[in-house]
Short mmCIF file of C-alpha atoms in Angstrom, two decimals:
data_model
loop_
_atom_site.label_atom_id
_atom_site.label_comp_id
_atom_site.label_asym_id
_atom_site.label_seq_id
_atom_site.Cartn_x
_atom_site.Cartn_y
_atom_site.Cartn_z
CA UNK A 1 -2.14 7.00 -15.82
CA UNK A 2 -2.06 8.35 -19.30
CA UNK A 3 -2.46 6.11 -21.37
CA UNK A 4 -4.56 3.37 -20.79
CA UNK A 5 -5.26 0.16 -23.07
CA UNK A 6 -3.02 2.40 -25.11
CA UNK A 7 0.44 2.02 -23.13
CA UNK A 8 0.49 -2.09 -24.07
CA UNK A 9 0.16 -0.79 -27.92
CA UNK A 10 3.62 0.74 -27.81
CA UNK A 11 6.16 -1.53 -29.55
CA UNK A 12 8.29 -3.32 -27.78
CA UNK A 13 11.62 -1.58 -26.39
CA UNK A 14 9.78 1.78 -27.35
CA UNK A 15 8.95 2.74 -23.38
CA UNK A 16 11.93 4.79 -23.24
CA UNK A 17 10.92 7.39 -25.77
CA UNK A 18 7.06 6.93 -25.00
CA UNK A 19 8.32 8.03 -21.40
CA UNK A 20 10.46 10.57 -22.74
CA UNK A 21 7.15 12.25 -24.84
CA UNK A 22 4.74 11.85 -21.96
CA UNK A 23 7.43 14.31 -19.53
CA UNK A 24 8.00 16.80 -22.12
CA UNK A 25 4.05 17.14 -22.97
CA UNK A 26 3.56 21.18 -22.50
CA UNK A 27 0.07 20.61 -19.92
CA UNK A 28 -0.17 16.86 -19.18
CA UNK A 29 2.01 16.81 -16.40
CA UNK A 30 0.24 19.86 -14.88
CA UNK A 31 -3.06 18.22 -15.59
CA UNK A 32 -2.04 15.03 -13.59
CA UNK A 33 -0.02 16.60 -10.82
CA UNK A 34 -3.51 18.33 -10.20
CA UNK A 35 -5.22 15.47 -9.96
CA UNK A 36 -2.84 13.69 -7.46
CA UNK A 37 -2.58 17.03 -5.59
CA UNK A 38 -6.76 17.60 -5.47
CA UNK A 39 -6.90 13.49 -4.14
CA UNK A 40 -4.04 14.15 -1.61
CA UNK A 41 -5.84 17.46 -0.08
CA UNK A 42 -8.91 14.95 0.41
CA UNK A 43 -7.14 12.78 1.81
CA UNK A 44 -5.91 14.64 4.14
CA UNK A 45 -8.42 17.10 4.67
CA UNK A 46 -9.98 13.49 6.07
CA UNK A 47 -7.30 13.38 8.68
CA UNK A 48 -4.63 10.70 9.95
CA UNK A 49 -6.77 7.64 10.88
CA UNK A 50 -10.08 8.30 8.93
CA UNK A 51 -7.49 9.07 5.73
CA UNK A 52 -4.25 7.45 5.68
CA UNK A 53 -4.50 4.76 7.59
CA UNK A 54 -7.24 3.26 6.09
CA UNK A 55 -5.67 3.59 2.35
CA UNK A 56 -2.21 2.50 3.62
CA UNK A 57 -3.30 -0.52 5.68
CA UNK A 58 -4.66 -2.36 2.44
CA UNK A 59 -3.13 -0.64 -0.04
CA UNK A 60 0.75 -0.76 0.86
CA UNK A 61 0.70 -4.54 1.16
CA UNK A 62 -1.21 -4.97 -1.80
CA UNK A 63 1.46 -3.15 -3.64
CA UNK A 64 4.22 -5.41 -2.10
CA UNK A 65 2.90 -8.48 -2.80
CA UNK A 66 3.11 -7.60 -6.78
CA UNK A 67 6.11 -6.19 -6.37
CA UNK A 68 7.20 -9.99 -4.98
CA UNK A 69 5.14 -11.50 -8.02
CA UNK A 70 6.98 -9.33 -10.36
CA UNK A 71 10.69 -10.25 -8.78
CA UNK A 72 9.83 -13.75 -9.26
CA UNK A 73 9.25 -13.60 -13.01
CA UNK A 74 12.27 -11.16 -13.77
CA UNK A 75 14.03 -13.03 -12.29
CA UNK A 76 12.95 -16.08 -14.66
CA UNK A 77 14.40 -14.18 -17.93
CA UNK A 78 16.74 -14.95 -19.95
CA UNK A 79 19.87 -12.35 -18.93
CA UNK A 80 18.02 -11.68 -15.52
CA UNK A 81 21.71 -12.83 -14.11
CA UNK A 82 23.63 -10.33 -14.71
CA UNK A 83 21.09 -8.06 -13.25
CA UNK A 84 20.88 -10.01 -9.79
CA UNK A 85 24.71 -10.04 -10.20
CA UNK A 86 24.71 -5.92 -10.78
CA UNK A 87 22.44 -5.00 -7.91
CA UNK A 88 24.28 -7.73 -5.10
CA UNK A 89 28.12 -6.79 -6.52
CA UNK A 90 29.61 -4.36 -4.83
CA UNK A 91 32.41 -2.44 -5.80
CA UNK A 92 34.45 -1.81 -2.23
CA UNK A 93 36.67 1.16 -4.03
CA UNK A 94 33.36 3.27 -3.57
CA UNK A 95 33.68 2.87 0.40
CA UNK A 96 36.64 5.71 -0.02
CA UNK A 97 34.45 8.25 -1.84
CA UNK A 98 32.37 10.91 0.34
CA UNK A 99 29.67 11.18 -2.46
CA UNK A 100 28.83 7.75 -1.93
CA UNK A 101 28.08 8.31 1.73
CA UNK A 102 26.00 11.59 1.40
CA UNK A 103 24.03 10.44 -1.43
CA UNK A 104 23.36 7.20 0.93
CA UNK A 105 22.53 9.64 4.00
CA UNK A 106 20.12 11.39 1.38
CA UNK A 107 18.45 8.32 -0.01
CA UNK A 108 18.10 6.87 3.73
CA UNK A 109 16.57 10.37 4.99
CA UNK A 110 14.12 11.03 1.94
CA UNK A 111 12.94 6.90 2.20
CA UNK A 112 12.06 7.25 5.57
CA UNK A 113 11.01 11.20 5.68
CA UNK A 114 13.80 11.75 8.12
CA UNK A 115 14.29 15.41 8.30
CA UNK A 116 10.78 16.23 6.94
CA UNK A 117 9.17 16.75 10.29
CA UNK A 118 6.92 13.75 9.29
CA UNK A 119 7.37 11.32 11.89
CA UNK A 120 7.43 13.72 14.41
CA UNK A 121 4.10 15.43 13.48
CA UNK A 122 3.24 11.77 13.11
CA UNK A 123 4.49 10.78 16.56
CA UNK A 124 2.01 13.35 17.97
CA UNK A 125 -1.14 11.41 17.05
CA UNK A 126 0.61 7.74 18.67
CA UNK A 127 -0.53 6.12 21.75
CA UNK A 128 1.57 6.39 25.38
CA UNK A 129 1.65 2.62 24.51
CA UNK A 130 3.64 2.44 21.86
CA UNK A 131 7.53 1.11 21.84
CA UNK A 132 8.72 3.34 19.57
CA UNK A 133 12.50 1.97 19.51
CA UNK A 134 10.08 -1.65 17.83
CA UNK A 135 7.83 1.09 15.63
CA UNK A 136 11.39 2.50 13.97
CA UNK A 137 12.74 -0.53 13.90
CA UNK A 138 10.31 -2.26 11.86
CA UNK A 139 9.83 0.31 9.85
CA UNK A 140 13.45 1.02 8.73
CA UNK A 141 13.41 -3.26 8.38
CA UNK A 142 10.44 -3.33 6.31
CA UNK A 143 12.09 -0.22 4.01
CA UNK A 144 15.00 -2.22 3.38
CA UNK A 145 13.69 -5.34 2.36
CA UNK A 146 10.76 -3.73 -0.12
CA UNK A 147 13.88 -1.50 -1.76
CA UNK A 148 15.40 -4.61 -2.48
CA UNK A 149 12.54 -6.71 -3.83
CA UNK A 150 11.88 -3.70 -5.96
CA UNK A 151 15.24 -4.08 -7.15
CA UNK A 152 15.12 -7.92 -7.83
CA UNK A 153 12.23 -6.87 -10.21
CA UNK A 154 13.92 -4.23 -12.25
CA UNK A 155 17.38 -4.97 -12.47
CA UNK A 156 17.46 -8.55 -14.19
CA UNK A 157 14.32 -7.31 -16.48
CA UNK A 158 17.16 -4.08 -17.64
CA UNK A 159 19.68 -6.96 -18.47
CA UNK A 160 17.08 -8.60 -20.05
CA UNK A 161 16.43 -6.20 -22.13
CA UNK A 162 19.21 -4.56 -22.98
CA UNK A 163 18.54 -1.12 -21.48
CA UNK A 164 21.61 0.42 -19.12
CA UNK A 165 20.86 0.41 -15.30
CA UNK A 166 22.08 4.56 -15.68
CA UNK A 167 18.81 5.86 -16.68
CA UNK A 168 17.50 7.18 -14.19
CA UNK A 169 14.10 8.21 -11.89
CA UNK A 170 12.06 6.87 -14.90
CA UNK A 171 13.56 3.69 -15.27
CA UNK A 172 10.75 1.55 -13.76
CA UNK A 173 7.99 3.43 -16.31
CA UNK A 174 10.38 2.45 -18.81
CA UNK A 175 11.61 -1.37 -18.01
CA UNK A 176 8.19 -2.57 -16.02
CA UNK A 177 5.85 -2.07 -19.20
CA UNK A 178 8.17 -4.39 -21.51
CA UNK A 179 8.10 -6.88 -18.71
CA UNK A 180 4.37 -6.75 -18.50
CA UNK A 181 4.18 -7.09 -22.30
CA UNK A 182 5.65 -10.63 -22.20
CA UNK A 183 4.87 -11.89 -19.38
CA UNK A 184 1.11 -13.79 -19.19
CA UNK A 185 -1.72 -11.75 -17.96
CA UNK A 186 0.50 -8.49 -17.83
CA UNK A 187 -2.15 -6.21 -19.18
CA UNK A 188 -3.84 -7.14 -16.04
CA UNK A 189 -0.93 -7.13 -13.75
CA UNK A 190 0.39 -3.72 -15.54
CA UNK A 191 -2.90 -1.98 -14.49
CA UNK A 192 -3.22 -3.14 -11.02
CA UNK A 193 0.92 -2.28 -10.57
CA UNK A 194 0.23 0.80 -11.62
CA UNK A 195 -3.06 2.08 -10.07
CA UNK A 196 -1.09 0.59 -6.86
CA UNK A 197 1.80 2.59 -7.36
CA UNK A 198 -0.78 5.98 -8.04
CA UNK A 199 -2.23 4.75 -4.34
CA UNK A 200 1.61 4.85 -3.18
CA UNK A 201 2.43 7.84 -3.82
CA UNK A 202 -0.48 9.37 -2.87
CA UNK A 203 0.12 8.44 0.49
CA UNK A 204 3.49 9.32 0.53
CA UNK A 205 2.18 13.03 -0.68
CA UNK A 206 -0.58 12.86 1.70
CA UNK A 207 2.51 12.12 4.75
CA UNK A 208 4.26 15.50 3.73
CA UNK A 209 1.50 17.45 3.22
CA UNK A 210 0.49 16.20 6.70
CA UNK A 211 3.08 18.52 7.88
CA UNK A 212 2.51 22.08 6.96
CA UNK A 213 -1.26 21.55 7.24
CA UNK A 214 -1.15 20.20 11.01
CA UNK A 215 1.45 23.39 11.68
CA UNK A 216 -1.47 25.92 10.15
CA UNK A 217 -4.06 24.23 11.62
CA UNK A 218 -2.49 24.88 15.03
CA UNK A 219 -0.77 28.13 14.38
CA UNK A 220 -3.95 30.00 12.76
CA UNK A 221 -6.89 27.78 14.36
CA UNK A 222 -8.24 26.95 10.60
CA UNK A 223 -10.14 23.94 10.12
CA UNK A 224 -8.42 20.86 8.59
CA UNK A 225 -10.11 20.94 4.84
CA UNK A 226 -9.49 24.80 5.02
CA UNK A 227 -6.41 24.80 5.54
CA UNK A 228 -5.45 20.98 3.50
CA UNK A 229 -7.07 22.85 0.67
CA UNK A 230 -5.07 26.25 0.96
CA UNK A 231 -1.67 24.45 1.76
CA UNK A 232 -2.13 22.07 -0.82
CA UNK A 233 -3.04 24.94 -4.44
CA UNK A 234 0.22 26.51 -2.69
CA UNK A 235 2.31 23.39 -3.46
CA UNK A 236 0.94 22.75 -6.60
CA UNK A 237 2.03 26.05 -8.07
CA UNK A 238 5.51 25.70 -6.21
CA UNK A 239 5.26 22.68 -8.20
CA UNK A 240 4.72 23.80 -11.78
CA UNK A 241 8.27 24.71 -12.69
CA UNK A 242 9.21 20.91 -12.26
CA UNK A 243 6.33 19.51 -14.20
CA UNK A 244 7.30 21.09 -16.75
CA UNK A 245 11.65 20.87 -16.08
CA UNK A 246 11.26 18.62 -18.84
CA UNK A 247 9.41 20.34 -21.35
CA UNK A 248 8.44 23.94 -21.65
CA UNK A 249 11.11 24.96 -19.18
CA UNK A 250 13.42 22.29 -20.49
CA UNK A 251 15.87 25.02 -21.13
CA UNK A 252 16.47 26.44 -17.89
CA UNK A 253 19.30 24.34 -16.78
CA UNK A 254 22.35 24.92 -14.01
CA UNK A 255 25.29 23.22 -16.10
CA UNK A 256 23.81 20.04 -17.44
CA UNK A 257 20.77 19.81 -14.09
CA UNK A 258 17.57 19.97 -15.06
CA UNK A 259 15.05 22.14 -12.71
CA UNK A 260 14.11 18.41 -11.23
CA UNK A 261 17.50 17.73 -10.93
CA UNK A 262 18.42 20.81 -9.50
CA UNK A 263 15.48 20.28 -6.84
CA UNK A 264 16.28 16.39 -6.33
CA UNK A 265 20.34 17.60 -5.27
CA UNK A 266 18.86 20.09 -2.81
CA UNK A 267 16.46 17.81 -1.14
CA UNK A 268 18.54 14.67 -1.18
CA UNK A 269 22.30 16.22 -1.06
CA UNK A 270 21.72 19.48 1.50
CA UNK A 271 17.87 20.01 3.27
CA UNK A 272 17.54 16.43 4.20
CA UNK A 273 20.90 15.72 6.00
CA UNK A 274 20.88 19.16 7.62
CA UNK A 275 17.21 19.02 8.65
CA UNK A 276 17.99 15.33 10.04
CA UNK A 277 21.02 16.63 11.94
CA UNK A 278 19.19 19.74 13.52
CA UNK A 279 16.41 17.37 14.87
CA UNK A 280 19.26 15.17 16.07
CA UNK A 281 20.43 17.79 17.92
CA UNK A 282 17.44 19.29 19.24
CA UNK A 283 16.04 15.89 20.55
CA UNK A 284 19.37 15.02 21.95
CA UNK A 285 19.97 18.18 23.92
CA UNK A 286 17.39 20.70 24.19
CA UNK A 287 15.25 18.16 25.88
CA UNK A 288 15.91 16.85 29.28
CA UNK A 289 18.02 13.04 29.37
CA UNK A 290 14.97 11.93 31.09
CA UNK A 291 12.34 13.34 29.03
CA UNK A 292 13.67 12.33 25.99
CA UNK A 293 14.50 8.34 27.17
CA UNK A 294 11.04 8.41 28.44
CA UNK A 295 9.08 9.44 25.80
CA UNK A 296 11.04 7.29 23.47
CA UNK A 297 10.53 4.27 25.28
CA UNK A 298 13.97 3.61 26.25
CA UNK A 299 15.20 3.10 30.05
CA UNK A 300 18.27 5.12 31.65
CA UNK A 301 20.56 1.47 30.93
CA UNK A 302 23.68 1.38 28.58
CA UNK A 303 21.40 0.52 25.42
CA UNK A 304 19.34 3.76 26.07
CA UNK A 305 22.50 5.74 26.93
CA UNK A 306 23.99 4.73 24.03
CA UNK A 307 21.13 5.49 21.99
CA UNK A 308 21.29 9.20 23.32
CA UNK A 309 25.34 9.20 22.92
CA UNK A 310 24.79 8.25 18.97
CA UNK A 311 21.83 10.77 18.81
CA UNK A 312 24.14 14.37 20.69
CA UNK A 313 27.60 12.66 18.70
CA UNK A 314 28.13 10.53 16.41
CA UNK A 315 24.90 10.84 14.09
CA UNK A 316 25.35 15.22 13.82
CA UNK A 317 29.30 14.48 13.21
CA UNK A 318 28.80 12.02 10.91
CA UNK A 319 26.80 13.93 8.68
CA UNK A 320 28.57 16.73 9.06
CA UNK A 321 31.66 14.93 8.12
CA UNK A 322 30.13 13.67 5.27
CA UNK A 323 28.64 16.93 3.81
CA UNK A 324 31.51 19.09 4.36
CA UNK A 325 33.55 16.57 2.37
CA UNK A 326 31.28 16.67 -0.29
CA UNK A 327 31.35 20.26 -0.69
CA UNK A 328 35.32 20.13 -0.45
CA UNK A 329 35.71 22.09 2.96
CA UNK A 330 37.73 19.13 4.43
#
């Protein structure tokens, strides 16, 4: 968002360090994570349907049809091989390390919000008539196959390029901009990727902020752009510190983490998986069997059983498991 006609004047292979200025600016990052904060309080001061569902049900399919246009040229360039051959090789010797599985349970839960509250504070504004077990499905489906496409457009540009696949968060402000450089009409494409991805993430803020503010509404009997608005400048001063993690503050690290990254192995690593496996359990036995397979849509038959035997068991062992290996408990 910063820079305008200006970004496509920045020579070519010299995103990296443009990206690298932008982050470590003393106010710009405040500046703009006002202005997404200030457009995600009206949206959803405007509420679920009137708001977010009327951004996300052109926007979000806009955005993955580029994201397809952009696969298909990366994929044309010369190198763009090795890339496809990066992203689709696994290496099976991983399968035996713990991190690998927590860091997957914490990319899976912060992906789909799991562990957020979202869905359920979302779930409370659904119809009787819909089949939720279809609703999931579909959605974890649709997550999947958009992670990947985003994939096939970064990873074979990187090779192209000659950039390492280790950078990081930033990497597609970095790789996408030299792939719009070269590619015809990518001034064009660039801006509407872009302003799409801005629309994105606004209504993935707007989801989460959902949260608290239908919890205050309820709990104090505020109206919605009261209490969107009051929720919302709270946030944005939690915020602050990781706007500028980079910059200002770039000096208050634990060992080699940066604030962000200090944040990003709380969220992903420890709230997430906890938070999923305390709803697990909750849903799975402080309800009633028959409450719970009813409201979910499933039937008292071996699929729905089986459902509720992976939701009491196996899913709060498994992460369990998982995260006390990772700490080194087990």
């Amino acid at each position: 968002m910063r820079a305008g006609g200006g970004l496509w004047e920045v020579t070519k292979g010299g995103y990296g360090k443009f990206f690298g200025g932008y982050i470590s600016e003393a106010w710009e990052p405040i500046l703009w994570q006002g202005v997404m904060m200030g457009a995600t309080i009206y949206i959803v001061a405007g509420g679920v349907q009137k708001g977010l569902e009327r951004w996300n049900r052109v926007l979000i399919p806009a955005l993955a049809l580029l994201v397809i246009v952009l696969a298909g040229y990366s994929m044309s360039l010369d190198g763009a091989a090795k890339g496809l051959a990066f992203l689709f090789s696994p290496d099976w010797s991983k399968l035996f390390e713990p991190e690998v599985y927590l860091t997957a349970l914490g990319q899976a839960f912060f992906s789909l919000s799991i562990g957020m509250a979202v869905f359920i504070t979302y779930g409370s504004y659904l119809s009787a008539e819909t089949r939720l077990p279809v609703s999931a499905g579909a959605t974890a489906t649709g997550d999947t196959i958009f992670a990947i496409i985003a994939g096939m457009a970064i990873f074979p540009a990187v090779f192209a390029f000659g950039l390492s696949p280790a950078a990081g968060a930033g990497l597609s402000f970095i790789v996408l901009p030299g792939l719009f450089q070269i590619m015809p009409g990518g001034e064009l494409v660039g801006v509407l990727f872009f302003l799409l991805l801005v629309f994105a993430a606004l209504t993935s803020m707007a989801s989460l902020l959902e949260v608290p503010v239908a919890f205050f509404m309820r709990v104090l009997k505020e109206a919605r752009a009261k209490t969107a608005i009051i929720v919302g400048l709270v946030i944005f001063v939690i915020g602050i510190p990781s706007s500028l993690g980079f910059g200002v503050l770039g000096h208050v690290k634990w060992g080699d983490k940066t604030i962000l990254d200090i944040l990003d192995f709380l969220m992903l690593n420890l709230a997430l998986p906890i938070g999923g496996m305390i709803t697990a359990l909750f849903v799975g036995w402080a309800w009633r069997r028959d409450t719970v397979l009813g409201e979910t849509g499933f039937a008292e038959d071996w699929l729905g059983l089986a459902w509720l035997w992976l939701l009491r068991v196996v899913a709060p062992v498994m992460v369990l498991f998982v995260f006390l290996r990772k700490v080194g408990l087990i």
